[in-house]
mmCIF file of C-alpha atoms and ligand atoms in Angstrom:
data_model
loop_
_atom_site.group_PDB
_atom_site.id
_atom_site.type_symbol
_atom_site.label_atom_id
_atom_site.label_comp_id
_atom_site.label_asym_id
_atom_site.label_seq_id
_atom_site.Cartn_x
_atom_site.Cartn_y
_atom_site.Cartn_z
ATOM 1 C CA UNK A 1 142.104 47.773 79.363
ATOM 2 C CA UNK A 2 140.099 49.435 82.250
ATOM 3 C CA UNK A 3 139.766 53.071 82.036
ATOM 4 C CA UNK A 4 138.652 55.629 85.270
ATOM 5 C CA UNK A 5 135.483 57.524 83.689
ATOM 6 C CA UNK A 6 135.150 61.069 83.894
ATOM 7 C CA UNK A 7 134.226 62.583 87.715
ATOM 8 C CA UNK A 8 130.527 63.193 87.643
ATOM 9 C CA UNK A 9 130.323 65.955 89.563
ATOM 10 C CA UNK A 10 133.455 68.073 90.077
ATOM 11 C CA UNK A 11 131.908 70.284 92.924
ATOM 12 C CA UNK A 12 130.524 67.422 94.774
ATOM 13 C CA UNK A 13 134.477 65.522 94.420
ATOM 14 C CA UNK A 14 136.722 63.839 96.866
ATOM 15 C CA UNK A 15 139.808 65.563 96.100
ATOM 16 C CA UNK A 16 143.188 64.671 98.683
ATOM 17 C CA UNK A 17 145.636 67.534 98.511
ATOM 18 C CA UNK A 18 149.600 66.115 98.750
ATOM 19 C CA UNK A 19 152.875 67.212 97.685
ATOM 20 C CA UNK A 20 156.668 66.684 98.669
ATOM 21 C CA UNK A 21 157.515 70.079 99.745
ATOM 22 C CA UNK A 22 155.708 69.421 103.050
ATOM 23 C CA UNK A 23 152.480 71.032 104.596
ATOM 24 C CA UNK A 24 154.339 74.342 105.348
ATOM 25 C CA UNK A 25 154.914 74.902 101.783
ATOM 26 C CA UNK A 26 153.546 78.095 99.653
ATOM 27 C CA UNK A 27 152.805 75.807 96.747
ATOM 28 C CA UNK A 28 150.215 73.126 99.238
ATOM 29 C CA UNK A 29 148.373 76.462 100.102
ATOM 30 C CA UNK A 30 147.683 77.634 96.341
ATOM 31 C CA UNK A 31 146.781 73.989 95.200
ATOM 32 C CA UNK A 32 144.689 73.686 98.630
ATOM 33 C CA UNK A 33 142.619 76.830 97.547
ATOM 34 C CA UNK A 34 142.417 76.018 93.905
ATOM 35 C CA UNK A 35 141.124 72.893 95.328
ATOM 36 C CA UNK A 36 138.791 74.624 97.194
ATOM 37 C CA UNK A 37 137.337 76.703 94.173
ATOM 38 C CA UNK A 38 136.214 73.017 92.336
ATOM 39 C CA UNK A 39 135.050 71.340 94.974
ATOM 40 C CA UNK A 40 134.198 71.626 99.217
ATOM 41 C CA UNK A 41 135.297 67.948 100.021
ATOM 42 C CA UNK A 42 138.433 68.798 99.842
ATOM 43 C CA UNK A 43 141.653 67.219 102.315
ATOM 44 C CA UNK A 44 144.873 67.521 102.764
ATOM 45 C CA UNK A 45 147.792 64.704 104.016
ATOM 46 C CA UNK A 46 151.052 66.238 103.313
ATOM 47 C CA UNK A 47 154.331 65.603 104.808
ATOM 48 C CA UNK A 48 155.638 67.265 108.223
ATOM 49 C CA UNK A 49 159.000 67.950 106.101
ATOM 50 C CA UNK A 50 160.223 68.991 103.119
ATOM 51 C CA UNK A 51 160.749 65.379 101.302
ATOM 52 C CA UNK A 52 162.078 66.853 97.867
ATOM 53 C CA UNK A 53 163.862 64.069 95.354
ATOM 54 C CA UNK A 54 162.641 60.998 97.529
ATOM 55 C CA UNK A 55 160.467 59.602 95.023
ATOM 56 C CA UNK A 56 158.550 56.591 95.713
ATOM 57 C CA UNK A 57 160.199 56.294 98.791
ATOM 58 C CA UNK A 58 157.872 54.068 101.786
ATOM 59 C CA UNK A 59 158.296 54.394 105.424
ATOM 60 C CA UNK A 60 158.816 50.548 106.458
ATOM 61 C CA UNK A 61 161.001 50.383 109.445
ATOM 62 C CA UNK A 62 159.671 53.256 112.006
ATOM 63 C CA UNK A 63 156.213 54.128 113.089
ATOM 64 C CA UNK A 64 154.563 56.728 111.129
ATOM 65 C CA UNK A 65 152.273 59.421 113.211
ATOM 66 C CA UNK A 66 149.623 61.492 112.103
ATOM 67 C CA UNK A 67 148.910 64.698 113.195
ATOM 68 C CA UNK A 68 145.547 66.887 112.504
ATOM 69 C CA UNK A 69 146.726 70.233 112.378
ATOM 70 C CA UNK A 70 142.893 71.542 111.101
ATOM 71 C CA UNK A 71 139.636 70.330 109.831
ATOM 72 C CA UNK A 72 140.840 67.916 106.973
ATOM 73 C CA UNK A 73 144.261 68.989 107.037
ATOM 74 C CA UNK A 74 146.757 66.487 108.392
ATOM 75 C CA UNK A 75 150.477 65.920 108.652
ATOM 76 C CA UNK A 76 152.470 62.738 108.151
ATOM 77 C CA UNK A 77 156.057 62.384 109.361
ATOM 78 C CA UNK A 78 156.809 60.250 106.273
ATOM 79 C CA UNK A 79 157.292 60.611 102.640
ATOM 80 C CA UNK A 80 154.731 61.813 99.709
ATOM 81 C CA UNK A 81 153.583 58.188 99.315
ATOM 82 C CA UNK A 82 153.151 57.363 102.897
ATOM 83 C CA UNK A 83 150.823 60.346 103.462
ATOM 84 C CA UNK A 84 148.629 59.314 99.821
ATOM 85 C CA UNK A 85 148.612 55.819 101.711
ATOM 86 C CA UNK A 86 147.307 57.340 105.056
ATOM 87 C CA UNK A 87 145.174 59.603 103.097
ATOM 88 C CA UNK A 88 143.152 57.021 101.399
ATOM 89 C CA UNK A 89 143.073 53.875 104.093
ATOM 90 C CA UNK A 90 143.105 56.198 107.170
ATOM 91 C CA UNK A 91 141.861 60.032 106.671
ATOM 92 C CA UNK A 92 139.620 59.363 104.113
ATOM 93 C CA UNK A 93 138.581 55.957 105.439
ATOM 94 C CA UNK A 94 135.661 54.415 103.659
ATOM 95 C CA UNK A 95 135.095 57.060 100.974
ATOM 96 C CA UNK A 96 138.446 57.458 98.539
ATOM 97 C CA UNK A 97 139.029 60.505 96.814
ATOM 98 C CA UNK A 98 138.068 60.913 93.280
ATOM 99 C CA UNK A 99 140.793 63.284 92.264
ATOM 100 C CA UNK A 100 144.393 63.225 94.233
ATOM 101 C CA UNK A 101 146.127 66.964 93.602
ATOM 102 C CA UNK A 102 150.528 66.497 94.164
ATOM 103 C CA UNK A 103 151.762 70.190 94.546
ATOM 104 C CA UNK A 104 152.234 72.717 93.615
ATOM 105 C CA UNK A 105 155.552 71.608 93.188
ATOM 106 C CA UNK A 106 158.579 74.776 93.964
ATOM 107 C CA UNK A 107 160.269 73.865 90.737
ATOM 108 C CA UNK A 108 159.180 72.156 87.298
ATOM 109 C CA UNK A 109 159.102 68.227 87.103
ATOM 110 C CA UNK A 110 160.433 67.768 83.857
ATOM 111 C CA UNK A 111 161.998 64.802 81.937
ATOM 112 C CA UNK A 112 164.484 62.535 84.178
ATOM 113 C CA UNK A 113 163.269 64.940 87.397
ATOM 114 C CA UNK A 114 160.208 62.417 87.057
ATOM 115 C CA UNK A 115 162.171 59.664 88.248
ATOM 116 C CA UNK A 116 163.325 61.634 91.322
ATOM 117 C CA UNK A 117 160.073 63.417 91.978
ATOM 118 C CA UNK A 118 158.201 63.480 95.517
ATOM 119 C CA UNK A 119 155.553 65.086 93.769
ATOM 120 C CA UNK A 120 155.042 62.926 90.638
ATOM 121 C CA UNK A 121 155.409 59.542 93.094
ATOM 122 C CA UNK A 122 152.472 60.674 95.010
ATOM 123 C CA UNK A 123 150.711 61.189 91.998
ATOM 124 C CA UNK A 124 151.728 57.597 91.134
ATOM 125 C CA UNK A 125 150.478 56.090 94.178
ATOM 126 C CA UNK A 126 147.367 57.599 93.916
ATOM 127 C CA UNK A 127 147.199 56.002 90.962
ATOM 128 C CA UNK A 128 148.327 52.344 91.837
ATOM 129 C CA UNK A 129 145.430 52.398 94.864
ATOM 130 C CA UNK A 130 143.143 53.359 91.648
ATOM 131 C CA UNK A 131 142.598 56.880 91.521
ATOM 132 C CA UNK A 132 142.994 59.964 89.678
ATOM 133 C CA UNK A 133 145.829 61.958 90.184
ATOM 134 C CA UNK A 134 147.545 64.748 88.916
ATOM 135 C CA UNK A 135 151.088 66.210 89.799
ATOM 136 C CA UNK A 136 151.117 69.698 89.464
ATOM 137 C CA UNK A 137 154.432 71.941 89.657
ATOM 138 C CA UNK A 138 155.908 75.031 89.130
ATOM 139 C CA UNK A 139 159.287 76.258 86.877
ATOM 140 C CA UNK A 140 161.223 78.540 88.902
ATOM 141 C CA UNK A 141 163.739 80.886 87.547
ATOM 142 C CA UNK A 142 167.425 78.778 86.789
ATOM 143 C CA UNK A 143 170.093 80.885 88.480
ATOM 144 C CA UNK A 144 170.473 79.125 91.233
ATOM 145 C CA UNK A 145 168.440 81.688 93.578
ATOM 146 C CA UNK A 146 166.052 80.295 95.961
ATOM 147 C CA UNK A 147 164.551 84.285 96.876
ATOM 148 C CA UNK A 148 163.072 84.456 93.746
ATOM 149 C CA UNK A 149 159.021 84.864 93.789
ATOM 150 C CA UNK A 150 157.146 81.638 92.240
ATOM 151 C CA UNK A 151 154.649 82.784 89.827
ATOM 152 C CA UNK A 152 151.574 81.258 91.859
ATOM 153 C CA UNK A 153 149.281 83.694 90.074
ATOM 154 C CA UNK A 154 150.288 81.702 86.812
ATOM 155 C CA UNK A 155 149.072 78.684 88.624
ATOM 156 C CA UNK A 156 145.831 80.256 90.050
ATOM 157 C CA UNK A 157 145.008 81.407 86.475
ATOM 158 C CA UNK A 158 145.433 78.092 84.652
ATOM 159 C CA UNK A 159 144.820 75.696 86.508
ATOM 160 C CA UNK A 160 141.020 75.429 87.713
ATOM 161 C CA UNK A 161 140.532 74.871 83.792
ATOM 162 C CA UNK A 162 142.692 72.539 83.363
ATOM 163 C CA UNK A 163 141.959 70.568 86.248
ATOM 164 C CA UNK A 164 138.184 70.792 85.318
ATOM 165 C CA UNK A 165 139.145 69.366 81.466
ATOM 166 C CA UNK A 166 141.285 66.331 83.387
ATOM 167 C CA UNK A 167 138.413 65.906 85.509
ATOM 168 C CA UNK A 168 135.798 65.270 82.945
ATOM 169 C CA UNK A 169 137.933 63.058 80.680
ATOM 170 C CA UNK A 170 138.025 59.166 80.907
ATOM 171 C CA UNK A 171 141.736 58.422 81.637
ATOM 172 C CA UNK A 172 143.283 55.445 80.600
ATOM 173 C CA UNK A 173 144.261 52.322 83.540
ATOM 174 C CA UNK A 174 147.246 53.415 85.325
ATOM 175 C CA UNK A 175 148.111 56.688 84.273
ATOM 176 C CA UNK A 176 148.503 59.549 85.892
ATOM 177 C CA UNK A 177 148.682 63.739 84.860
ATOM 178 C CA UNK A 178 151.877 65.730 85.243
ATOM 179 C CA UNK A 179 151.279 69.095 84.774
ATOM 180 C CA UNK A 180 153.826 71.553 84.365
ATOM 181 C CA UNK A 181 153.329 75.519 84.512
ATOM 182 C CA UNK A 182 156.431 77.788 83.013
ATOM 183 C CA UNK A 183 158.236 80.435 85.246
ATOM 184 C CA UNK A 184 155.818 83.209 83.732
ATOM 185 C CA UNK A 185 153.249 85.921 84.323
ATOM 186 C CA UNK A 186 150.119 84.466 83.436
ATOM 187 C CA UNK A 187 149.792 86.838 80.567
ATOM 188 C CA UNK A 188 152.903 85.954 78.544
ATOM 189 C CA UNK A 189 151.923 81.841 78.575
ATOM 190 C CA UNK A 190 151.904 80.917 75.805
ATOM 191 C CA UNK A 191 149.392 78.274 75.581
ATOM 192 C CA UNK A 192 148.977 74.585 76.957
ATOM 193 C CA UNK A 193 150.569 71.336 75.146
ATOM 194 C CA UNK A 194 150.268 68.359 75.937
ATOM 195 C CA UNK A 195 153.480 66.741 75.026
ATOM 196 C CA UNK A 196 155.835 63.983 75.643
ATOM 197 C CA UNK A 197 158.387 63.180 78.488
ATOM 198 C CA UNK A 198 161.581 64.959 77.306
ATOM 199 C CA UNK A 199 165.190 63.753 78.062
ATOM 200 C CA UNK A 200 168.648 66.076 79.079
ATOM 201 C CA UNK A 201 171.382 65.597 76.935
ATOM 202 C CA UNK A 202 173.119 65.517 79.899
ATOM 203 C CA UNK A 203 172.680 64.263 83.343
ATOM 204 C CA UNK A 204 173.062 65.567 86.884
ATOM 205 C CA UNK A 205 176.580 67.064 87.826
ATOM 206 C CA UNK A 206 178.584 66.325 91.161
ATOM 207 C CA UNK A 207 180.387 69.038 92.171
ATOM 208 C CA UNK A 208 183.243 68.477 94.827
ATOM 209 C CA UNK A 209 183.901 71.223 97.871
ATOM 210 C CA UNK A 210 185.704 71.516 100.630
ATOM 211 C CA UNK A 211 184.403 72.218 104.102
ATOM 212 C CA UNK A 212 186.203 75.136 106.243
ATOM 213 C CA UNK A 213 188.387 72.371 108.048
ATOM 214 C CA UNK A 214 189.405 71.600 104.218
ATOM 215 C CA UNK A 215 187.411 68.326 104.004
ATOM 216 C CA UNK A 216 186.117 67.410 100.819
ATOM 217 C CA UNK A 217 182.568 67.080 100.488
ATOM 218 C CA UNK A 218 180.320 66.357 97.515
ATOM 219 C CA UNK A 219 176.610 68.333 96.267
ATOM 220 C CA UNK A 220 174.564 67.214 93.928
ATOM 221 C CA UNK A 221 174.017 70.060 91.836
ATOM 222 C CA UNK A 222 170.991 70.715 89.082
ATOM 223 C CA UNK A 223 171.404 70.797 85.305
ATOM 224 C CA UNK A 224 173.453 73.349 83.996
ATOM 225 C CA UNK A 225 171.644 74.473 81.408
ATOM 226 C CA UNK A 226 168.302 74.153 79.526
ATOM 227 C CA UNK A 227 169.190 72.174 76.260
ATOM 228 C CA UNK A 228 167.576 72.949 72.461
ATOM 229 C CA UNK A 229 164.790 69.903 72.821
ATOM 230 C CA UNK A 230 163.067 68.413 70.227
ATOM 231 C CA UNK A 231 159.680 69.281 69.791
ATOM 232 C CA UNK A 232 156.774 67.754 71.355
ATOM 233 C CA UNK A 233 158.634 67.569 75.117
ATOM 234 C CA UNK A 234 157.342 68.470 78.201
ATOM 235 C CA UNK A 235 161.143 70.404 78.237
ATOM 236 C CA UNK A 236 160.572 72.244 74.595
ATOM 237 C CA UNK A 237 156.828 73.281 76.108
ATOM 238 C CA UNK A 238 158.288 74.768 79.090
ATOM 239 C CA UNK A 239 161.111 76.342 77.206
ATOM 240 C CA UNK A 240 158.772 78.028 74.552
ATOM 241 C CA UNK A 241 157.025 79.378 77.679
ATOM 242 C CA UNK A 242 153.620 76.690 77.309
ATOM 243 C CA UNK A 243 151.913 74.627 79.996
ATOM 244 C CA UNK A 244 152.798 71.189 79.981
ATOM 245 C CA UNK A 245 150.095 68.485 80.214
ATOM 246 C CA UNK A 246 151.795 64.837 80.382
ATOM 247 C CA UNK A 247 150.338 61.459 81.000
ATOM 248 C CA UNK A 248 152.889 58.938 82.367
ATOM 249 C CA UNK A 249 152.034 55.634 82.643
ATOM 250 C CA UNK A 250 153.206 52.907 86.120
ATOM 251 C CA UNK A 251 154.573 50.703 83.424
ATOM 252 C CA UNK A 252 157.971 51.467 82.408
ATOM 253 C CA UNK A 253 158.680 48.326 80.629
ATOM 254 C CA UNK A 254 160.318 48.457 77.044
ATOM 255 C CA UNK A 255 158.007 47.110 74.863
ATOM 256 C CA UNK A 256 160.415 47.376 71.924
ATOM 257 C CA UNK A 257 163.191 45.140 73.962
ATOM 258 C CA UNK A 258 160.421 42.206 74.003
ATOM 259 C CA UNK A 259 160.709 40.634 70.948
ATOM 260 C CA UNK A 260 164.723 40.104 70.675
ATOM 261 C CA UNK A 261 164.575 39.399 74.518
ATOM 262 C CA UNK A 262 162.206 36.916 74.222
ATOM 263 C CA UNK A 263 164.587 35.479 70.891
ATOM 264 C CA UNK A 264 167.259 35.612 72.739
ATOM 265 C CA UNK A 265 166.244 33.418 75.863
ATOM 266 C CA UNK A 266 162.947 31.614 74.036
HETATM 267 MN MN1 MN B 301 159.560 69.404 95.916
#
């Protein structure tokens, strides 16, 4: 198996700035300047909108425009993945990126929220075209309230080291970073582990409402509650207030199925 080697020279790097929350979003500005402190080749695609939960969603059936809204910062009316495609084969043209930053992310990717993740999937794509790529987001408090402040200073504290030890490590053929910083002041993290991808005891909830004209309607509503997790989780990390550093890997197939599978139909 192929493996990318580490990036030579960090402050000479490609790096393509992405994320899910769209270009207008806080967490694109404190990844673009973290960016910006490791390297000056740094660009950004990012989507026009906010494209939360749409995973590895393409844009097949429309026309997708491009808009340069500054020097090496562009705008894609599409999805996460659409603007890592334009990015590369369009933006970038002949020279790809060595590192693709997803983020910063307005709420942690943990667990399942990988499979629903904007943020991760651009990551991922990155990562099929052959690159680098880390997803990068942030734990915001669980009450429900979208005023609260996103600890960004957490983020601007850790995360030019870690992105420098990613950077000069040889990562393994299709496999990309998701990092994950806790809902903190950067003085009370507690460290960085890398851990495992956890898993809810429970899954997403469905709550039904009605409308003022008393039609029902149905929202989709987040996990009640953070669960006791067993250790070594991307969830227990973020619970016992630690960064959490996770490679995932494109392929999801279950290697322990195989051999009864292949009993069963050999
Ligand atoms: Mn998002």
């Amino acid at each position: 198996m192929t493996s990318l080697g580490p990036v030579a020279d960090l402050s000479r790097a490609r790096i393509l700035v992405t994320n899910d929350d769209g270009i207008a979003a806080p967490g694109i500005r404190v990844l673009e300047r973290i960016a910006r402190g490791l390297s000056r080749d740094v660009w950004t695609v990012a989507p026009e909108t906010q494209q939360s939960a749409v995973s590895h969603s393409l844009t097949i059936r429309r026309p997708l425009r491009v808009q340069r809204l500054a020097p090496r910062r562009f705008a894609v009316d599409g999805t996460p993945t659409d603007c890592v495609l334009v990015g590369v084969h369009e933006v970038l043209g002949g020279r790809g990126p060595d590192l693709v930053l997803s983020g910063i992310n307005m709420g942690a990717n943990l667990g399942e929220d990988i499979g629903y993740s904007g943020t991760v999937a651009a990551a991922m794509e990155a990562c099929l075209l052959g690159h680098r790529a880390i997803a990068i987001s942030l734990d915001l408090p669980r009450n429900g309230s979208v005023a609260t402040r996103p600890r960004w200073d957490t983020c601007s504290h850790y995360l030019p080291g870690i992105l420098r030890t990613l950077a000069g490590l040889s990562w393994p053929e299709a496999t990309l970073m998701n990092v994950n910083v806790p809902d903190l002041p950067h003085g009370a993290v507690s460290g960085i582990r890398v851990a495992h991808q956890g898993r809810r005891k429970q899954g997403l909830r469905l709550e039904k409402r009605a409308d003022p004209e008393g039609r029902p309607y149905w929202w989709i509503l987040d996990y009640s509650k953070e669960e006791a997790q067993p250790r070594g989780s991307d969830l227990s990390a973020i619970n016992q207030g630690a960064i959490a550093v996770t490679p995932v890997t494109i392929d999801v197939t279950a290697r322990g199925a195989l051999p009864e599978l292949r009993a069963a139909f050999g």
